[in-house]
Amino acid sequence: MTAPDPDVSIVVPIYNEFDNLPELVERIDAAMRTQPLSYELIAVDDGSTDGSGERLRELAATRPWLRAVCLVRNYGQSSALQAGFDRVRGRYVVTLDADLQNEPGDIPLLLARLEADPTVDMISGWRQNRQDKALSRRLPSVLANRLISRATQVQLHDYGCALKAYRRPIIDRIRLYGELHRFIPSLARDAGARIAEVPVRHHARTRGVSKYGIDRTFRVILDLIFMVFFMRFRQRPLHAFGGLGLWLATPGMLILAWLLVQKLLGADIGGRPLLLAGVLLVLMGMQFIAVGLVGELLTRIYYESGGGQQYHAHEYGACAELQTPQGAGGKAPASQPAVRAAAST
């Protein structure tokens, strides 16, 4: 007989956290046993080189609620999270890091909020008392949070906190590529999620080495440029590229028109730099407009071939809530039983 699906799926991406894994698994189990929801832990090893994959398999052998997923190489945190999202079975999905800086004991707090408040689809953790170095970690994080909030219009204090909880339909609607794990709240809002922020505990790292450095700031800026374009113009790329093209081509055409009048009046315009500037502006403008047209064609191919949803909606009345069809890379079939957490006494 097939085991019932769990209520909660906990996804943890792992990269070279060999020493932290036994304590991480035990603390998650202890936290989940204080609340009544059944659960599974999906631990995704992202091509670790320190034996984390082997240790995960050993831990999973004696714990039916632990599912070890081992990627064949290091793909990055976004791909590791997506590998976990592709396998979740619960109606709630929780994510956290494997470095034990997130507090597993806060997971029931997030789940209780989702259970009690049907107007919230996603809970994002806020590390109010963050235990990291001020200059190399906290200051860049504060600046990045403000920049991302301003650019995406999703106001959060802590985009970088990995401890988050979601309703399952939100996870089914989003896909992670590149390093977009930093922008999951923005992707969730774009998929229709109503987001709340809850203060959570944070601990200093005691074992292992941090995988983040100051160099990630530049990658965040590049990813933010993509996110702004993705959220505002993915269904109308001509408005982005064509708008820029018109801003360039219009002054170019005015310049050339004025030079044409000068030529008709007998002036010599062949050696004037303004002629070259006008021609360049027109050519650049036409190229941007052409890129926009190509983007419009690709957008229609993407949506009409079933690659994505143009919109997400909730339907009320005689019909139940509309569930968004899964895109490419749908959920993997269930293969591990869940365990029912004992209620706290």
Tab-separated table of C-alpha atoms in Angstrom:
chain	number	residue	atom	x	y	z
A	1	MET	CA	0.000	0.000	0.000
A	2	THR	CA	1.316	3.432	-0.940
A	3	ALA	CA	2.179	5.669	2.009
A	4	PRO	CA	0.154	8.885	2.224
A	5	ASP	CA	1.785	12.126	1.183
A	6	PRO	CA	3.223	14.170	4.057
A	7	ASP	CA	1.832	17.534	5.105
A	8	VAL	CA	5.240	19.244	4.999
A	9	SER	CA	8.238	18.820	2.703
A	10	ILE	CA	11.485	20.328	4.016
A	11	VAL	CA	14.110	21.014	1.331
A	12	VAL	CA	17.751	21.531	2.341
A	13	PRO	CA	20.489	22.134	-0.263
A	14	ILE	CA	23.867	20.815	0.905
A	15	TYR	CA	27.397	21.477	-0.253
A	16	ASN	CA	30.373	20.278	1.811
A	17	GLU	CA	28.603	20.173	5.187
A	18	PHE	CA	29.835	16.734	6.319
A	19	ASP	CA	30.261	17.666	9.991
A	20	ASN	CA	26.894	19.418	10.267
A	21	LEU	CA	24.661	16.744	8.736
A	22	PRO	CA	23.965	14.443	11.731
A	23	GLU	CA	23.063	17.361	14.016
A	24	LEU	CA	21.044	19.048	11.261
A	25	VAL	CA	18.927	15.945	10.669
A	26	GLU	CA	18.349	15.351	14.378
A	27	ARG	CA	17.412	18.963	15.085
A	28	ILE	CA	14.940	19.071	12.202
A	29	ASP	CA	13.382	15.825	13.413
A	30	ALA	CA	13.168	17.123	16.990
A	31	ALA	CA	11.568	20.388	15.837
A	32	MET	CA	8.990	18.675	13.634
A	33	ARG	CA	7.946	16.265	16.399
A	34	THR	CA	6.696	19.208	18.461
A	35	GLN	CA	3.823	19.815	16.021
A	36	PRO	CA	1.114	17.588	14.536
A	37	LEU	CA	1.880	17.773	10.806
A	38	SER	CA	3.511	14.829	9.040
A	39	TYR	CA	6.731	15.618	7.235
A	40	GLU	CA	9.569	14.539	4.989
A	41	LEU	CA	13.099	15.924	4.703
A	42	ILE	CA	14.536	16.173	1.185
A	43	ALA	CA	18.292	16.719	1.521
A	44	VAL	CA	19.925	17.585	-1.810
A	45	ASP	CA	23.681	17.083	-2.010
A	46	ASP	CA	25.004	19.528	-4.612
A	47	GLY	CA	28.069	17.558	-5.701
A	48	SER	CA	29.926	17.771	-2.378
A	49	THR	CA	33.580	16.723	-2.313
A	50	ASP	CA	33.881	16.058	1.428
A	51	GLY	CA	31.763	12.921	1.681
A	52	SER	CA	28.476	14.678	2.462
A	53	GLY	CA	26.653	12.539	-0.105
A	54	GLU	CA	27.788	9.287	1.487
A	55	ARG	CA	26.867	10.510	4.954
A	56	LEU	CA	23.425	11.530	3.708
A	57	ARG	CA	22.826	8.066	2.317
A	58	GLU	CA	23.842	6.533	5.649
A	59	LEU	CA	21.434	8.791	7.537
A	60	ALA	CA	18.592	8.078	5.088
A	61	ALA	CA	19.025	4.314	5.483
A	62	THR	CA	17.645	4.441	9.050
A	63	ARG	CA	15.158	7.290	8.680
A	64	PRO	CA	12.141	6.640	6.399
A	65	TRP	CA	11.224	10.344	6.407
A	66	LEU	CA	14.633	11.395	5.000
A	67	ARG	CA	15.129	11.412	1.236
A	68	ALA	CA	18.714	11.857	0.038
A	69	VAL	CA	19.090	13.345	-3.438
A	70	CYS	CA	22.661	13.425	-4.751
A	71	LEU	CA	23.420	15.552	-7.812
A	72	VAL	CA	26.180	14.236	-10.056
A	73	ARG	CA	28.189	17.456	-9.796
A	74	ASN	CA	28.042	20.917	-8.247
A	75	TYR	CA	25.299	22.833	-10.067
A	76	GLY	CA	24.743	25.666	-7.582
A	77	GLN	CA	22.186	26.408	-4.891
A	78	SER	CA	19.350	27.297	-7.250
A	79	SER	CA	19.593	23.976	-9.090
A	80	ALA	CA	19.833	22.088	-5.792
A	81	LEU	CA	16.691	23.799	-4.518
A	82	GLN	CA	14.873	23.081	-7.775
A	83	ALA	CA	15.863	19.422	-7.533
A	84	GLY	CA	14.208	19.381	-4.116
A	85	PHE	CA	11.136	21.309	-5.314
A	86	ASP	CA	10.690	18.783	-8.139
A	87	ARG	CA	10.323	16.037	-5.510
A	88	VAL	CA	8.173	17.643	-2.809
A	89	ARG	CA	4.878	15.957	-1.927
A	90	GLY	CA	3.626	18.050	0.983
A	91	ARG	CA	1.043	20.811	0.903
A	92	TYR	CA	3.603	23.034	2.640
A	93	VAL	CA	7.241	23.437	1.594
A	94	VAL	CA	9.981	24.692	3.927
A	95	THR	CA	13.561	25.593	2.974
A	96	LEU	CA	16.622	26.237	5.120
A	97	ASP	CA	20.405	26.054	4.865
A	98	ALA	CA	22.484	23.112	6.070
A	99	ASP	CA	25.087	25.177	7.965
A	100	LEU	CA	23.002	25.243	11.195
A	101	GLN	CA	22.914	29.031	11.172
A	102	ASN	CA	19.156	28.789	10.568
A	103	GLU	CA	17.288	27.468	13.603
A	104	PRO	CA	15.245	24.315	12.778
A	105	GLY	CA	13.202	25.012	15.900
A	106	ASP	CA	11.617	27.983	14.088
A	107	ILE	CA	10.036	25.770	11.412
A	108	PRO	CA	6.882	25.053	13.500
A	109	LEU	CA	6.464	28.818	13.987
A	110	LEU	CA	6.317	29.384	10.223
A	111	LEU	CA	4.002	26.430	9.662
A	112	ALA	CA	1.654	27.584	12.414
A	113	ARG	CA	1.346	30.967	10.683
A	114	LEU	CA	0.472	29.310	7.370
A	115	GLU	CA	-2.071	27.047	9.086
A	116	ALA	CA	-3.701	29.919	10.964
A	117	ASP	CA	-3.671	32.608	8.260
A	118	PRO	CA	-5.177	31.619	4.880
A	119	THR	CA	-4.360	35.085	3.490
A	120	VAL	CA	-0.625	34.297	3.491
A	121	ASP	CA	1.017	32.015	0.922
A	122	MET	CA	4.670	32.472	1.853
A	123	ILE	CA	6.521	33.215	5.092
A	124	SER	CA	10.014	34.676	4.767
A	125	GLY	CA	12.401	34.571	7.704
A	126	TRP	CA	13.990	37.781	8.975
A	127	ARG	CA	17.317	37.432	10.799
A	128	GLN	CA	16.943	40.448	13.058
A	129	ASN	CA	19.965	39.499	15.172
A	130	ARG	CA	22.208	38.152	12.461
A	131	GLN	CA	25.388	36.437	13.663
A	132	ASP	CA	27.744	37.236	10.794
A	133	LYS	CA	30.675	39.561	10.195
A	134	ALA	CA	29.544	43.162	9.876
A	135	LEU	CA	31.607	44.347	6.908
A	136	SER	CA	31.861	41.253	4.727
A	137	ARG	CA	28.350	39.840	5.259
A	138	ARG	CA	25.846	42.106	7.021
A	139	LEU	CA	26.605	45.446	5.320
A	140	PRO	CA	26.477	44.073	1.740
A	141	SER	CA	23.305	42.191	2.690
A	142	VAL	CA	21.581	45.339	3.987
A	143	LEU	CA	22.463	47.250	0.839
A	144	ALA	CA	21.355	44.374	-1.393
A	145	ASN	CA	18.047	43.995	0.466
A	146	ARG	CA	17.219	47.664	0.001
A	147	LEU	CA	18.221	47.635	-3.658
A	148	ILE	CA	16.221	44.470	-4.421
A	149	SER	CA	13.161	45.713	-2.520
A	150	ARG	CA	13.219	49.008	-4.398
A	151	ALA	CA	13.759	47.429	-7.816
A	152	THR	CA	11.230	44.583	-7.506
A	153	GLN	CA	8.658	46.380	-5.310
A	154	VAL	CA	8.628	43.391	-2.918
A	155	GLN	CA	9.487	44.953	0.435
A	156	LEU	CA	11.450	42.558	2.681
A	157	HIS	CA	14.118	43.145	5.299
A	158	ASP	CA	16.034	39.936	4.568
A	159	TYR	CA	16.036	38.423	1.093
A	160	GLY	CA	19.028	36.241	1.962
A	161	CYS	CA	17.438	34.250	4.782
A	162	ALA	CA	17.077	30.652	3.577
A	163	LEU	CA	14.438	29.784	6.185
A	164	LYS	CA	11.141	30.180	4.324
A	165	ALA	CA	7.796	28.385	4.186
A	166	TYR	CA	5.414	28.187	1.231
A	167	ARG	CA	2.102	26.764	0.234
A	168	ARG	CA	2.679	24.065	-2.353
A	169	PRO	CA	0.912	25.778	-5.324
A	170	ILE	CA	3.419	28.643	-5.151
A	171	ILE	CA	6.353	26.241	-5.445
A	172	ASP	CA	4.673	24.497	-8.385
A	173	ARG	CA	4.427	27.815	-10.243
A	174	ILE	CA	8.071	28.892	-10.104
A	175	ARG	CA	11.272	27.544	-11.633
A	176	LEU	CA	14.788	28.405	-10.517
A	177	TYR	CA	17.645	28.919	-12.958
A	178	GLY	CA	21.134	30.358	-12.616
A	179	GLU	CA	21.367	31.913	-9.152
A	180	LEU	CA	17.777	33.095	-8.781
A	181	HIS	CA	17.391	31.511	-5.333
A	182	ARG	CA	18.091	34.985	-3.929
A	183	PHE	CA	14.949	36.247	-5.653
A	184	ILE	CA	12.465	33.546	-4.676
A	185	PRO	CA	10.216	36.100	-2.875
A	186	SER	CA	10.038	38.173	-6.073
A	187	LEU	CA	9.296	35.089	-8.169
A	188	ALA	CA	6.678	34.002	-5.636
A	189	ARG	CA	5.007	37.432	-5.690
A	190	ASP	CA	4.996	37.290	-9.476
A	191	ALA	CA	3.251	33.899	-9.170
A	192	GLY	CA	0.546	35.457	-6.994
A	193	ALA	CA	1.896	34.775	-3.506
A	194	ARG	CA	0.891	36.915	-0.560
A	195	ILE	CA	4.052	37.257	1.518
A	196	ALA	CA	4.617	37.846	5.227
A	197	GLU	CA	7.881	38.268	7.111
A	198	VAL	CA	8.561	36.686	10.508
A	199	PRO	CA	11.618	37.267	12.764
A	200	VAL	CA	13.670	34.082	13.193
A	201	ARG	CA	16.752	33.121	15.146
A	202	HIS	CA	20.220	33.031	13.630
A	203	HIS	CA	23.411	31.389	14.870
A	204	ALA	CA	27.084	31.869	14.135
A	205	ARG	CA	28.672	29.136	12.032
A	206	THR	CA	30.598	26.691	14.242
A	207	ARG	CA	31.632	24.047	11.700
A	208	GLY	CA	32.491	24.145	8.031
A	209	VAL	CA	33.326	27.082	5.790
A	210	SER	CA	30.968	29.731	4.408
A	211	LYS	CA	30.266	29.407	0.689
A	212	TYR	CA	29.532	33.127	0.267
A	213	GLY	CA	31.947	36.011	-0.269
A	214	ILE	CA	31.931	39.684	-1.147
A	215	ASP	CA	32.163	38.755	-4.851
A	216	ARG	CA	28.515	37.676	-4.826
A	217	THR	CA	27.520	41.374	-4.703
A	218	PHE	CA	28.348	41.775	-8.402
A	219	ARG	CA	26.397	38.644	-9.323
A	220	VAL	CA	23.399	39.930	-7.378
A	221	ILE	CA	23.416	43.149	-9.435
A	222	LEU	CA	23.452	41.206	-12.706
A	223	ASP	CA	20.688	38.877	-11.508
A	224	LEU	CA	18.673	41.880	-10.342
A	225	ILE	CA	18.809	43.405	-13.830
A	226	PHE	CA	17.394	40.157	-15.198
A	227	MET	CA	14.706	39.985	-12.492
A	228	VAL	CA	13.491	43.521	-13.196
A	229	PHE	CA	13.232	42.715	-16.897
A	230	PHE	CA	11.621	39.328	-16.194
A	231	MET	CA	8.947	40.732	-13.891
A	232	ARG	CA	8.067	43.780	-16.010
A	233	PHE	CA	8.654	42.839	-19.632
A	234	ARG	CA	8.764	39.079	-20.148
A	235	GLN	CA	5.337	39.118	-21.834
A	236	ARG	CA	6.039	42.331	-23.750
A	237	PRO	CA	9.756	42.513	-24.646
A	238	LEU	CA	9.027	44.912	-27.493
A	239	HIS	CA	8.060	47.542	-24.935
A	240	ALA	CA	11.502	47.270	-23.344
A	241	PHE	CA	13.758	47.001	-26.377
A	242	GLY	CA	11.454	48.910	-28.710
A	243	GLY	CA	11.097	51.756	-26.234
A	244	LEU	CA	14.854	52.097	-25.964
A	245	GLY	CA	15.115	51.839	-29.738
A	246	LEU	CA	12.671	54.705	-30.228
A	247	TRP	CA	14.568	56.869	-27.732
A	248	LEU	CA	17.697	56.339	-29.839
A	249	ALA	CA	16.202	56.414	-33.326
A	250	THR	CA	13.983	59.490	-32.864
A	251	PRO	CA	16.781	61.998	-32.171
A	252	GLY	CA	18.822	60.293	-34.901
A	253	MET	CA	16.063	60.845	-37.454
A	254	LEU	CA	15.627	64.462	-36.333
A	255	ILE	CA	19.350	65.032	-36.767
A	256	LEU	CA	19.308	63.522	-40.246
A	257	ALA	CA	16.220	65.521	-41.208
A	258	TRP	CA	17.884	68.750	-40.089
A	259	LEU	CA	21.047	67.844	-42.014
A	260	LEU	CA	18.933	67.099	-45.093
A	261	VAL	CA	17.455	70.583	-44.917
A	262	GLN	CA	20.974	71.986	-44.595
A	263	LYS	CA	22.069	69.984	-47.637
A	264	LEU	CA	19.150	71.267	-49.699
A	265	LEU	CA	20.135	74.814	-48.737
A	266	GLY	CA	23.611	74.194	-50.143
A	267	ALA	CA	25.609	73.415	-47.011
A	268	ASP	CA	28.369	70.773	-47.080
A	269	ILE	CA	27.422	68.055	-44.554
A	270	GLY	CA	29.676	65.204	-45.721
A	271	GLY	CA	32.431	65.786	-43.183
A	272	ARG	CA	30.303	66.770	-40.185
A	273	PRO	CA	30.464	64.496	-37.093
A	274	LEU	CA	26.763	65.152	-36.559
A	275	LEU	CA	25.994	63.098	-39.682
A	276	LEU	CA	27.808	60.073	-38.256
A	277	ALA	CA	26.032	60.514	-34.905
A	278	GLY	CA	22.625	60.632	-36.588
A	279	VAL	CA	23.289	57.519	-38.653
A	280	LEU	CA	24.568	55.584	-35.607
A	281	LEU	CA	21.539	56.558	-33.510
A	282	VAL	CA	19.113	55.427	-36.209
A	283	LEU	CA	20.935	52.129	-36.782
A	284	MET	CA	21.149	51.379	-33.045
A	285	GLY	CA	17.479	52.247	-32.595
A	286	MET	CA	16.426	49.955	-35.435
A	287	GLN	CA	18.509	47.116	-33.978
A	288	PHE	CA	16.853	47.436	-30.575
A	289	ILE	CA	13.410	47.447	-32.185
A	290	ALA	CA	14.336	44.330	-34.179
A	291	VAL	CA	15.476	42.590	-30.979
A	292	GLY	CA	12.143	43.470	-29.391
A	293	LEU	CA	10.248	41.962	-32.330
A	294	VAL	CA	12.277	38.767	-32.077
A	295	GLY	CA	11.560	38.706	-28.344
A	296	GLU	CA	7.828	39.000	-29.016
A	297	LEU	CA	7.987	35.994	-31.344
A	298	LEU	CA	9.941	33.958	-28.787
A	299	THR	CA	7.476	34.911	-26.043
A	300	ARG	CA	4.559	33.617	-28.068
A	301	ILE	CA	6.413	30.414	-28.928
A	302	TYR	CA	7.226	29.896	-25.237
A	303	TYR	CA	3.681	30.325	-23.954
A	304	GLU	CA	1.819	28.675	-26.821
A	305	SER	CA	4.038	25.591	-26.685
A	306	GLY	CA	3.049	25.034	-23.046
A	307	GLY	CA	6.298	26.271	-21.579
A	308	GLY	CA	4.686	28.561	-19.030
A	309	GLN	CA	1.530	30.160	-17.721
A	310	GLN	CA	0.569	33.659	-18.850
A	311	TYR	CA	-1.315	34.189	-15.586
A	312	HIS	CA	-2.235	32.503	-12.296
A	313	ALA	CA	-5.687	32.693	-10.760
A	314	HIS	CA	-7.883	31.487	-7.912
A	315	GLU	CA	-11.424	30.399	-8.713
A	316	TYR	CA	-14.177	30.515	-6.067
A	317	GLY	CA	-17.720	29.288	-5.839
A	318	ALA	CA	-18.668	25.815	-7.030
A	319	CYS	CA	-15.104	25.125	-8.130
A	320	ALA	CA	-12.176	24.483	-5.835
A	321	GLU	CA	-9.065	26.608	-5.957
A	322	LEU	CA	-7.541	26.440	-9.403
A	323	GLN	CA	-4.278	24.520	-9.362
A	324	THR	CA	-1.626	25.674	-11.790
A	325	PRO	CA	-0.508	22.941	-14.214
A	326	GLN	CA	3.088	21.885	-13.739
A	327	GLY	CA	5.618	23.051	-16.276
A	328	ALA	CA	8.668	21.219	-17.496
A	329	GLY	CA	10.381	19.097	-14.932
A	330	GLY	CA	7.265	18.187	-12.944
A	331	LYS	CA	7.247	16.455	-9.593
A	332	ALA	CA	8.966	13.144	-9.299
A	333	PRO	CA	6.886	10.209	-8.138
A	334	ALA	CA	6.773	9.581	-4.422
A	335	SER	CA	9.186	6.926	-3.281
A	336	GLN	CA	9.586	7.391	0.479
A	337	PRO	CA	6.992	7.238	3.262
A	338	ALA	CA	6.340	10.166	5.562
A	339	VAL	CA	6.296	9.990	9.327
A	340	ARG	CA	3.506	11.423	11.479
A	341	ALA	CA	4.929	13.841	14.008
A	342	ALA	CA	3.881	13.260	17.601
A	343	ALA	CA	1.975	16.120	19.224
A	344	SER	CA	3.851	17.948	21.942
A	345	THR	CA	2.866	17.192	25.511
